[in-house]
Amino acid sequence: MRKGALFLLAVLLHAPAIFAQVGFEPLSDTLAKYDIRTVPDQSAYPNTPAIGILSVTEFRQFGLRQERRYHRIVKILTPQGKRYGNVKVPCDESCHIEARTIKPDGRIINVRGSDVVHVEKLSGYQTPYTFSQFALPAVEAGDVIEYAVTNKIDYPLYIEDFGFAENYPVIKSIFVLIHPDDYSYAYTQRIAAGMEPFKVQKDQVRDGQNYNVRTTFTALNVPPALSEPLAPDTHDGEAGIRLLINGKSMRKLDVFEDWWSFGGFVEDNAGPLIDGLKVKNFVTQAIGTNTDPATIVKLVYQAADHKIRIYQDISGGGFDFQPPEKTLERKVAGPYDFAVFLASCFKSLNWGSELVLVNGHSREEASKTAVFPLDLDLVFLNVKTGSAEFLLDCNENGMPANVLPAESMNRFALGIPLTSGKGMSSMAPYTTSMPYREGNRNHLDMDAVSDAQNWNLTFHWVLSGDYQEPFVRAYRNQGDAEVRKEVSDYLRENLHASEVKDVNYQFVTNGIQLDGKATLPRHTIRGNLELFQRDFLSSDIDVSSSMLEKRVHSVLLPYAGEVSATFKIHPAAGSRVAVPPAYDLECHPLHYAISYQNQPNAIVVDEKLSIRDLLIKPDQFAKMGQFLDQYHEAHSWALLMSPDLPASSPAAPIKIVYATAPAPAPAPKPEAGAPKPQTPATAKPASATPAPAAKPAEKANSCKDARVMIKGTIEYHQANLNVQNLTADTIDSATFTISFGSYVSDASSEIRNTYERKEPIPAGQTKSWSFGMETSFDYVKVYIKFMQKGVLHECGPFWIPHEPEKQ
Amino acid sequence: MIKALAISILCLVSSLLFAADYEISSANHVVSIESDSFATEHHTETVKILNEEGIDYRKLIAVNPYIQVSNIRGTITFPDGHTAPIKKEHIAELPLSGGSETMSDLKVIAVVPQALEKGCSVTIEYDRSITSLLYLDPWVYAGYFPIKNTHYSISYPNRVPIKYVADDASIVPKKTELADKTTLVFESASSGEVSVIGQTHDLEDVQRGVEFVPLKCTTDKYLLSTETWAAVAQWFSDVSKFAAQWDPALDPIVQEAQSGSKAPEDVADALYRYIQKNYAYTAVEVGIGGFKPRFAKQTFGNKYGDCKDLAFLYVTLLRKAGIEAYPALISTHSPRLFRSNFPNPLQFNHCIAYLPKIRNGTWVDCTVKSFRFGEIPAEDQGKYSLIAGGPNNLVQVPDDRRNANVMKITLNGVLGDKEIHWTGMMEATGIPAEIMEMVRSAVNRNSSRFFAIQQLMAPDVPLQKLETSQVAERSMNIGFVLPVVETRPYKLTLVNTIRYPALEYLSIEPKPEQYLSLGSPVRVIVDATLDLAGHHLITNPVNSEKNGNYVAYKVEISEQQGKMHYFADAFFANGLLGDKEMQDGQQELRSFAALLNRTVVLQ
């Protein structure tokens, strides 16, 4: 069995085996042993269905195996609490279960073996996992139920993220770790709000000739695990112990000591990468005769994406890797294997690459000091071609290069060099933070013109980044017909209008553009007074302030990016329009602005919501609640129209700042003993890529000897450059080095690519070229090198700013 | 019960792949009945992977102690012509994971071909043997994936005759008789695909095919005849013969129920409340346990049971109290899928009780908690039921779906300068009441608020300061604030923030051969009164009513004595709809939405 698979089992399953066990002790003895003096009744827990009196979980490590015992004593307080009498446990045919109901008068009703439902093996095929189920008998409010389940697992205990919380409150919960004294474990505690720190006790217990170390963690008054809408799928806010092995057979295992050690461990397991003949052939086929690094990276990534199916399982990752040639042969790979396959492809081109492991939002927050490898659940590959770097998403198929999914933005990351490119020095693992990155954009332009009955809508919708992904996937999957279906579904879901027609789509650089027409019935209020409401479009963010009140967990927003719309509404001739107030609201990481402008025969409504982070933490809830109230009020706008309305002009937006972005962190300083942190291409902190001293637009676009002038525009993901030869001689060919820059909070990040163009530029003439990126960008910085009469000229930088969006 | 098997597999499959990711290019099924309780089958199926999503294809074969599957073999043919066998390590027997309240012996064997790519063909064959003829595989000729060519032959000795029913009258088998054996052969080419969408928990199986049932067979030790419904009812009576046996330990329960009024209706009501309060729903469906209830005494001792355990306990208690009562098998699936002229116990998936002498016939479902005596869940209403042990006949349960699942929200508000404070109450019956009971007893104190935000209120409304508190079993207090937007010279405000899930069906594009499983009917009543505080309603008064096939509604908006009255009563029939029905239903929904006037203008 592959080590990865073993690890998968270790993490996901609790496959048990036979374990002889003595019967239950009298309840009073058990409670006395654990110093529990009173059993509560319902008056102490009004409306609580059940209360855990005692939970004991014991993990015992023996050489190559472990044993886990779960012992629960629960008092049922209300008829609704009887549901806790139904128990389902992962188990195989030899696991041991004991369970009983204890009535208030002391009567005991045991679960009979025949009442435990365990489905025997029914075929000659493997049964990798199964479970057993039982229902505690005769359970009524006021009864105590007690059960113990013991499993034996045929692999050692390496890592565990143990949570104390049950579905009901627990008065005393104990976690016991027992292991031979030549093993050792590191642990961190996760304390829930309002709980006291755990009591930790360490002693030795004898097991035959050997001594075992026993560590007992005792938690009192453990709150229940609560399910809350929009909560990240983590133990966020719940009590627990995170265990990591750090010593085995007297040998220190330092791989989990810090991120750098873990990075080194992964690096050792991954390499050395072999770019065998099959991989080289794959690369040759993919790139054809292309020489431009950006194109090559894109072609290799796309070819790998088409050829290899990524299955979303990272549990074995970092421990064992599928050799690249095997990946090519099997055509399936986990994210780590896919990344390593790509790395070997790029190695064949003498380019270096780094594995970038990111702590996604669906895992607990990692930091430099909170080291728990399972928290790094997203895998990227950072490719260094010498002239530029590209971040490739290895977590799922169908993603464009250099697009950072919202799931990974603003999160801790670990970079692990896999290969160094030609002429590049090898590096050590480093930690960094993924930036917020522009690219997820959803912009609607809509014209509304009224006739006698309806509003005739003409729309132009541009979706990029995460928003375009389903369309790209559909196109890859089944081509045009499937995209049309996806477009139709998208419009039906998001545009609640009738007679949607003339719908066309077009893929543009890193996005998709949808155009079409629709109608909306006019809504007369009374006489000639008419209402135009925004409610024909679906919600941009369905989170209300009421959802933030009295909750335990953070809120994970459904997306990060920018949703904007421009509505140009042409009222009936002679009508005047009454508009609600305009707003400009800021509550980091959210910003919303809506404005109204009078234009001849039209009113223009502009609104934009920017979300720069998915995660809203409890300490932000109060301000965020205020913001959301005002946002929903402003966002559900409606216009009144009538010839009888008084003339008015839209007022300037009311600006309200609820919370601003925190000041940027100081530049990271190398830590004593730790390798100097580095950053991948899209993860450059402010210090790594200096922000322009002045606004880029204010920079002079000229070369000091005035040989060329470069001007241009930026449209979403494309820079259109007009290069003017100011000299009297032809420029034969030119090499452009272009930095595509994005503003990130108070800094900027840049991706640099080099392009060679052989078309000559005659004297005094202008030549136009367009250069695209997978992601959108705010500005470009252009350097040009060209030969004239045997002399090499270098000019730049020429700054092309991001154009303000058209009104 | 047993039909859960097909539904569970359906849910599993539908969660994995979408239509037309692959097609069944050929399927061949050979079934040989050996005796009245044993049959062998050989199945061969070739599947073509049509796109990238289809490479997740896996074959799932249901097994339980009555069904043995062996000799699974498979070959993958790649687009370049080379082939590879499916290895044994890529076949696994897996439990079907459900909630802890359902215990079942149903499992699946999953065959997971590796390294598939678009254009691959996968051929899988296997042997299946069954020790109960109730588990004969049906022949599906139009399923969730296109089926190009399919062939099914079933042979049976003349002493074990088989009957069949097809979804299309055009399906006629070739019949051959040789010695004492009859063989039926069915064939179909390019039948296309049918699909169903909706919420997973109420997905209906709309595949088209032919179902086979023996006219007589033995299940465990019980002889089943499927010639008439009465014979099927007799079989169920045999299977459950001792379940309703009286035990003196139950005496105090009946005595307690009779301690107040001795009127049969009151006693039946008291016993129903006793069952609801003291018994948890826990299904143990192992072997014949899918049909055979536990003894009433056993259920009494366990304080839990599944539908038939609880129904039999109730029937036992009623009979002891001198009230005539019978268990009744029922199909909670859409009546359009029920084959009333094809007696077969597998058509039922639930069991309730029938009291013929009370209120001219009362139906009681013992698995629900928030229903009063005489109220039955919408899932049971209008459905086919087989009353066993007495009339032994098939009847349709009365239908009062308009009052089955009702949410009534009564609100009072006072208009302020910038906001309206609304307070009121939500009252519920049926499923909404069950949900309210769940949130009331939830460990999370915020559950009822989250329920109100997510289930009760429309998304994207400017709802503020929402508070809830439970006042009784089927009602909840609710309060919230809505902003009033100054749009000079008027004021605009929302008055109806309630979510109508049916309006979300407008985003579904009806397609031929696609069914929509929309679940239970729901009625929502919003009754709001707003003190206008000296202002006036500018919005035109509305008074409109319509009774459609899919939506019935009444909307009233008026101003009287300084108060605005807003009333919207809407009933959504839901259920299982075909594409044409969905189009008509959407038309009615649009009319309703246009009249709803959620926002009003004041001055």
XYZ file of N, CA and C in Angstrom, chain A residues 133-299:
501
model
N -24.148 0.078 14.076
C -25.161 0.995 14.602
C -25.951 0.307 15.706
N -26.373 1.078 16.644
C -27.262 0.533 17.660
C -28.113 1.655 18.224
N -29.224 1.260 18.828
C -30.094 2.232 19.485
C -30.198 1.816 20.946
N -29.960 2.754 21.836
C -30.087 2.448 23.262
C -31.547 2.150 23.556
N -31.835 1.089 24.315
C -33.232 0.703 24.505
C -33.938 1.501 25.604
N -35.228 1.622 25.443
C -36.131 2.148 26.475
C -35.732 3.528 26.971
N -35.183 4.346 26.105
C -34.687 5.651 26.551
C -35.853 6.625 26.733
N -35.883 7.249 27.902
C -36.890 8.275 28.182
C -36.187 9.457 28.843
N -36.857 10.595 28.820
C -36.272 11.766 29.483
C -36.002 11.414 30.938
N -34.828 11.751 31.421
C -34.442 11.438 32.797
C -33.491 10.257 32.882
N -33.385 9.469 31.791
C -32.484 8.320 31.797
C -31.047 8.758 31.523
N -30.133 7.878 31.889
C -28.728 8.067 31.531
C -28.367 6.966 30.537
N -27.707 7.328 29.467
C -27.216 6.293 28.550
C -25.698 6.251 28.639
N -25.164 5.052 28.522
C -23.716 4.884 28.627
C -23.272 3.912 27.547
N -22.271 4.245 26.815
C -21.735 3.297 25.850
C -20.228 3.474 25.699
N -19.607 2.373 25.306
C -18.156 2.390 25.075
C -17.861 1.606 23.810
N -17.046 2.185 23.001
C -16.678 1.552 21.727
C -15.163 1.508 21.662
N -14.627 0.348 21.341
C -13.173 0.232 21.242
C -12.790 -0.225 19.839
N -11.891 0.469 19.240
C -11.390 0.125 17.903
C -9.890 -0.084 17.967
N -9.426 -1.004 17.176
C -7.971 -1.160 17.055
C -7.608 -0.839 15.611
N -6.582 -0.067 15.437
C -6.249 0.426 14.096
C -4.838 -0.028 13.750
N -4.692 -0.518 12.540
C -3.413 -1.130 12.170
C -2.412 -0.155 11.570
N -2.300 0.995 12.112
C -1.212 1.902 11.760
C -0.999 2.844 12.934
N 0.194 3.418 13.010
C 0.507 4.203 14.205
C -0.205 5.556 14.223
N -0.201 6.127 15.379
C -0.794 7.454 15.559
C 0.272 8.504 15.243
N 0.081 9.225 14.156
C 1.029 10.264 13.762
C 0.490 11.655 14.058
N -0.757 11.818 13.710
C -1.302 13.177 13.730
C -2.792 13.092 14.034
N -3.301 13.986 14.829
C -4.724 13.922 15.177
C -5.214 15.312 15.532
N -6.369 15.623 15.031
C -7.004 16.903 15.355
C -8.237 16.561 16.179
N -8.057 16.448 17.458
C -9.128 15.956 18.325
C -9.988 17.110 18.842
N -11.296 16.939 18.738
C -12.210 17.952 19.273
C -12.964 17.404 20.476
N -13.075 18.197 21.515
C -13.801 17.756 22.705
C -15.316 17.853 22.525
N -15.731 18.725 21.624
C -17.164 19.042 21.565
C -17.988 17.884 21.015
N -19.127 17.675 21.619
C -20.133 16.729 21.116
C -21.307 17.567 20.613
N -22.392 16.896 20.253
C -23.572 17.640 19.799
C -24.394 18.177 20.976
N -23.946 17.945 22.165
C -24.611 18.411 23.382
C -23.517 18.942 24.307
N -23.864 19.761 25.279
C -22.822 20.231 26.200
C -22.286 19.065 27.039
N -21.020 19.146 27.400
C -20.412 18.069 28.194
C -19.805 18.683 29.453
N -20.135 18.080 30.599
C -19.624 18.626 31.867
C -18.126 18.354 32.001
N -17.752 17.124 31.720
C -16.318 16.800 31.819
C -15.924 15.942 30.630
N -14.930 16.394 29.924
C -14.453 15.627 28.775
C -12.954 15.404 28.942
N -12.556 14.166 28.787
C -11.159 13.810 29.046
C -10.581 13.154 27.796
N -9.412 13.598 27.420
C -8.712 12.960 26.317
C -7.408 12.400 26.872
N -7.206 11.115 26.655
C -6.028 10.453 27.214
C -5.164 9.938 26.070
N -3.902 10.274 26.122
C -2.955 9.780 25.125
C -1.950 8.888 25.844
N -1.842 7.639 25.406
C -0.898 6.709 26.035
C 0.054 6.208 24.949
N 1.345 6.270 25.254
C 2.301 5.798 24.242
C 3.559 5.304 24.943
N 4.337 4.466 24.252
C 5.594 4.005 24.849
C 6.507 5.188 25.131
N 7.395 5.016 26.084
C 8.211 6.179 26.459
C 9.274 6.524 25.423
N 9.436 5.674 24.389
C 10.366 6.076 23.325
C 9.639 6.803 22.181
N 8.382 7.092 22.386
C 7.628 7.948 21.458
C 7.396 9.286 22.136
N 7.229 10.292 21.375
C 6.787 11.551 21.981
C 5.905 12.313 20.990
N 5.046 13.127 21.545
C 4.099 13.908 20.734
C 4.126 15.359 21.172
N 3.993 16.228 20.213
C 3.801 17.637 20.531
C 2.304 17.906 20.419
N 1.820 18.836 21.182
C 0.400 19.153 21.080
C 0.173 20.649 21.235
N -0.928 21.094 20.665
C -1.380 22.456 20.929
C -2.832 22.373 21.373
N -3.226 23.316 22.204
C -4.596 23.320 22.720
C -5.422 24.365 21.988
N -6.654 24.016 21.781
C -7.584 24.983 21.197
C -8.692 25.166 22.230
N -8.767 26.334 22.806
C -9.720 26.568 23.895
C -10.928 27.317 23.339
N -12.101 26.851 23.646
C -13.312 27.540 23.175
C -13.561 28.784 24.028
N -14.309 29.734 23.449
C -14.607 30.976 24.162
C -15.297 30.671 25.486
N -14.843 31.276 26.550
C -15.484 31.114 27.849
C -15.032 29.883 28.607
N -14.201 29.068 27.992
C -13.727 27.855 28.693
C -12.430 28.125 29.432
N -12.227 27.362 30.508
C -10.941 27.441 31.205
C -9.929 26.623 30.408
N -8.632 26.940 30.547
C -7.624 26.108 29.882
C -7.729 24.666 30.384
N -7.339 23.725 29.558
C -7.419 22.315 29.966
C -6.425 22.036 31.091
N -6.804 21.077 31.890
C -5.863 20.590 32.901
C -5.070 19.470 32.232
N -3.764 19.550 32.294
C -2.931 18.536 31.642
C -2.110 17.810 32.698
N -2.180 16.505 32.668
C -1.486 15.705 33.683
C -0.674 14.640 32.963
N 0.557 14.470 33.376
C 1.404 13.484 32.708
C 1.879 12.489 33.758
N 1.780 11.197 33.486
C 2.319 10.201 34.399
C 2.719 8.970 33.592
N 3.113 7.944 34.303
C 3.534 6.732 33.615
C 2.615 5.587 34.003
N 2.327 4.736 33.075
C 1.548 3.531 33.394
C 2.330 2.324 32.906
N 2.242 1.284 33.657
C 3.026 0.104 33.309
C 2.196 -0.810 32.416
N 2.837 -1.328 31.401
C 2.177 -2.266 30.509
C 3.128 -3.460 30.378
N 2.920 -4.455 31.210
C 3.842 -5.592 31.247
C 5.208 -5.115 31.692
N 6.205 -5.386 30.852
C 7.585 -5.003 31.178
C 7.859 -3.536 30.848
N 6.959 -2.974 30.092
C 7.259 -1.639 29.571
C 6.487 -0.550 30.316
N 7.060 0.607 30.252
C 6.361 1.769 30.799
C 5.808 2.602 29.660
N 4.628 3.070 29.864
C 4.024 3.963 28.888
C 3.847 5.338 29.497
N 3.920 6.326 28.652
C 3.666 7.691 29.103
C 2.180 7.962 28.889
N 1.556 8.516 29.888
C 0.132 8.851 29.748
C -0.051 10.356 29.958
N -0.681 10.972 29.000
C -0.983 12.403 29.142
C -2.497 12.541 29.146
N -3.008 13.177 30.180
C -4.463 13.314 30.322
C -4.842 14.786 30.215
N -5.704 15.083 29.282
C -6.196 16.450 29.096
C -7.636 16.482 29.590
N -7.925 17.332 30.511
C -9.281 17.393 31.049
C -9.896 18.755 30.736
N -11.040 18.703 30.102
C -11.753 19.947 29.763
C -13.075 19.942 30.513
N -13.399 21.071 31.118
C -14.647 21.176 31.872
C -15.636 22.058 31.134
N -16.886 21.694 31.264
C -17.978 22.494 30.672
C -17.724 22.823 29.194
N -17.646 21.779 28.423
C -17.363 21.947 26.990
C -18.658 22.322 26.272
N -18.667 23.460 25.597
C -19.890 23.836 24.861
C -20.116 22.890 23.673
N -21.344 22.775 23.239
C -21.605 21.856 22.120
C -21.050 22.379 20.806
N -20.824 21.457 19.890
C -20.421 21.856 18.536
C -21.658 22.410 17.850
N -21.599 23.641 17.467
C -22.782 24.280 16.891
C -22.662 24.373 15.383
N -23.764 24.113 14.754
C -23.778 24.263 13.310
C -24.367 25.638 12.997
N -23.618 26.452 12.299
C -24.083 27.803 11.974
C -23.946 28.040 10.481
N -24.906 28.737 9.896
C -24.794 28.991 8.464
C -23.583 29.857 8.145
N -22.995 29.602 7.005
C -21.845 30.343 6.490
C -20.580 30.196 7.341
N -20.565 29.233 8.234
C -19.357 29.038 9.041
C -18.348 28.241 8.229
N -17.057 28.556 8.374
C -16.077 27.717 7.686
C -16.124 26.303 8.261
N -15.801 25.345 7.455
C -15.891 23.959 7.889
C -14.651 23.597 8.702
N -14.525 24.231 9.845
C -13.341 23.986 10.675
C -13.806 23.804 12.117
N -12.860 23.540 12.996
C -13.191 23.477 14.423
C -13.102 24.863 15.056
N -13.084 25.867 14.220
C -13.015 27.250 14.656
C -13.942 27.476 15.857
N -13.393 27.922 16.956
C -14.206 28.243 18.127
C -14.521 27.054 19.019
N -14.030 25.864 18.668
C -14.338 24.677 19.480
C -13.078 24.177 20.183
N -13.307 23.564 21.348
C -12.184 23.090 22.143
C -11.570 21.846 21.523
N -10.238 21.750 21.576
C -9.608 20.552 21.033
C -8.122 20.481 21.299
N -7.571 19.347 20.928
C -6.136 19.102 21.059
C -5.618 18.689 19.685
N -4.547 19.324 19.260
C -3.944 18.939 17.984
C -2.611 18.255 18.277
N -2.538 17.007 17.895
C -1.372 16.187 18.231
C -0.505 15.957 17.008
N 0.792 15.986 17.227
C 1.730 15.663 16.156
C 2.847 14.824 16.752
N 3.165 13.743 16.100
C 4.265 12.923 16.603
C 5.571 13.695 16.422
N 6.437 13.669 17.423
C 7.748 14.308 17.225
C 8.896 13.455 17.751
N 8.594 12.212 18.095
C 9.660 11.301 18.482
C 9.189 9.878 18.339
N 10.048 9.011 17.788
C 9.628 7.636 17.550
C 10.848 6.758 17.713
N 10.710 5.700 18.524
C 11.806 4.772 18.778
C 13.079 5.522 19.159
N 12.952 6.426 20.086
C 14.055 7.229 20.623
C 14.639 8.204 19.594
N 14.061 8.233 18.396
C 14.595 9.108 17.359
C 13.712 10.346 17.260
N 14.366 11.467 17.272
C 13.625 12.723 17.194
C 13.069 12.897 15.781
N 11.778 13.127 15.698
C 11.173 13.406 14.387
C 10.890 14.896 14.348
N 11.743 15.604 13.650
C 11.571 17.050 13.704
C 10.800 17.599 12.507
N 10.168 16.684 11.730
C 9.528 17.172 10.501
C 8.336 18.075 10.784
N 7.765 17.959 11.971
C 6.614 18.797 12.273
C 6.974 19.922 13.243
N 8.274 20.086 13.462
C 8.725 21.057 14.457
C 8.374 22.486 14.014
N 8.614 22.761 12.776
C 8.261 24.069 12.226
C 7.972 23.886 10.742
N 7.484 24.934 10.122
C 7.107 24.818 8.706
C 8.304 24.534 7.813
N 9.458 25.068 8.191
C 10.641 24.875 7.333
C 11.053 23.404 7.342
N 10.948 22.789 8.525
C 11.282 21.360 8.609
C 10.280 20.551 7.807
N 9.014 20.925 7.940
C 7.998 20.183 7.191
C 8.222 20.375 5.690
N 8.573 21.613 5.305
C 8.855 21.883 3.891
C 10.003 21.025 3.390
N 11.038 20.917 4.213
C 12.178 20.084 3.831
C 11.785 18.629 3.698
N 10.919 18.194 4.594
C 10.441 16.810 4.576
C 9.673 16.532 3.275
N 8.803 17.459 2.898
C 8.026 17.294 1.664
C 8.974 17.311 0.456
N 9.932 18.223 0.513
C 10.891 18.341 -0.584
C 11.653 17.023 -0.755
N 12.070 16.439 0.378
C 12.802 15.170 0.315
C 11.926 14.076 -0.278
N 10.658 14.065 0.132
C 9.762 13.018 -0.364
C 9.457 13.182 -1.847
N 9.464 14.416 -2.302
C 9.086 14.672 -3.696
C 10.225 14.381 -4.667
N 11.420 14.635 -4.252
C 12.490 14.629 -5.231
C 13.427 13.461 -5.094
N 14.439 13.351 -5.963
C 14.654 14.260 -7.091
C 13.664 13.975 -8.225
N 13.236 15.018 -8.870
C 12.247 14.848 -9.940
C 12.910 14.285 -11.191
N 12.226 13.335 -11.762
C 12.777 12.741 -12.984
C 11.908 13.181 -14.153
N 12.504 13.899 -15.062
C 11.755 14.310 -16.254
C 12.077 13.305 -17.362
N 11.481 12.132 -17.259
C 11.778 11.043 -18.181
C 11.351 11.353 -19.603
N 11.599 10.382 -20.453
C 11.345 10.579 -21.881
C 9.878 10.873 -22.161
N 9.011 10.142 -21.464
C 7.574 10.342 -21.731
C 7.144 11.764 -21.355
N 7.711 12.248 -20.244
C 7.371 13.603 -19.822
C 7.907 14.606 -20.845
N 9.139 14.362 -21.278
C 9.738 15.277 -22.274
C 8.915 15.278 -23.559
N 8.491 14.091 -23.971
C 7.663 14.015 -25.184
C 6.351 14.765 -25.003
N 5.796 14.616 -23.815
C 4.542 15.313 -23.513
C 4.731 16.824 -23.658
N 5.846 17.308 -23.107
C 6.117 18.749 -23.160
C 6.333 19.188 -24.604
N 7.106 18.407 -25.340
C 7.405 18.766 -26.737
C 6.108 18.877 -27.533
N 5.237 17.890 -27.330
C 3.960 17.902 -28.050
C 3.113 19.100 -27.656
N 3.130 19.413 -26.375
C 2.265 20.479 -25.869
C 2.689 21.843 -26.398
N 3.996 22.082 -26.485
C 4.427 23.459 -26.775
C 4.672 23.711 -28.262
N 4.805 22.659 -29.034
C 5.026 22.841 -30.470
C 6.267 23.683 -30.711
N 6.108 24.713 -31.531
C 7.289 25.520 -31.877
C 7.336 26.819 -31.079
N 6.462 26.927 -30.085
C 6.420 28.183 -29.319
C 7.700 28.404 -28.525
N 8.066 29.642 -28.393
C 9.275 29.958 -27.622
C 8.985 30.950 -26.495
N 7.841 31.582 -26.555
C 7.518 32.566 -25.526
C 7.205 31.847 -24.207
N 7.957 32.162 -23.147
C 7.772 31.426 -21.889
C 6.330 31.437 -21.390
N 5.678 32.618 -21.487
C 4.303 32.697 -20.978
C 3.393 31.741 -21.745
N 3.591 31.687 -23.049
C 2.770 30.791 -23.871
C 3.084 29.339 -23.548
N 4.360 29.063 -23.357
C 4.756 27.677 -23.075
C 4.138 27.202 -21.759
N 4.237 28.050 -20.736
C 3.670 27.665 -19.429
C 2.182 27.376 -19.587
N 1.512 28.250 -20.312
C 0.074 28.092 -20.498
C -0.234 26.802 -21.261
N 0.549 26.531 -22.294
C 0.275 25.340 -23.107
C 0.532 24.054 -22.323
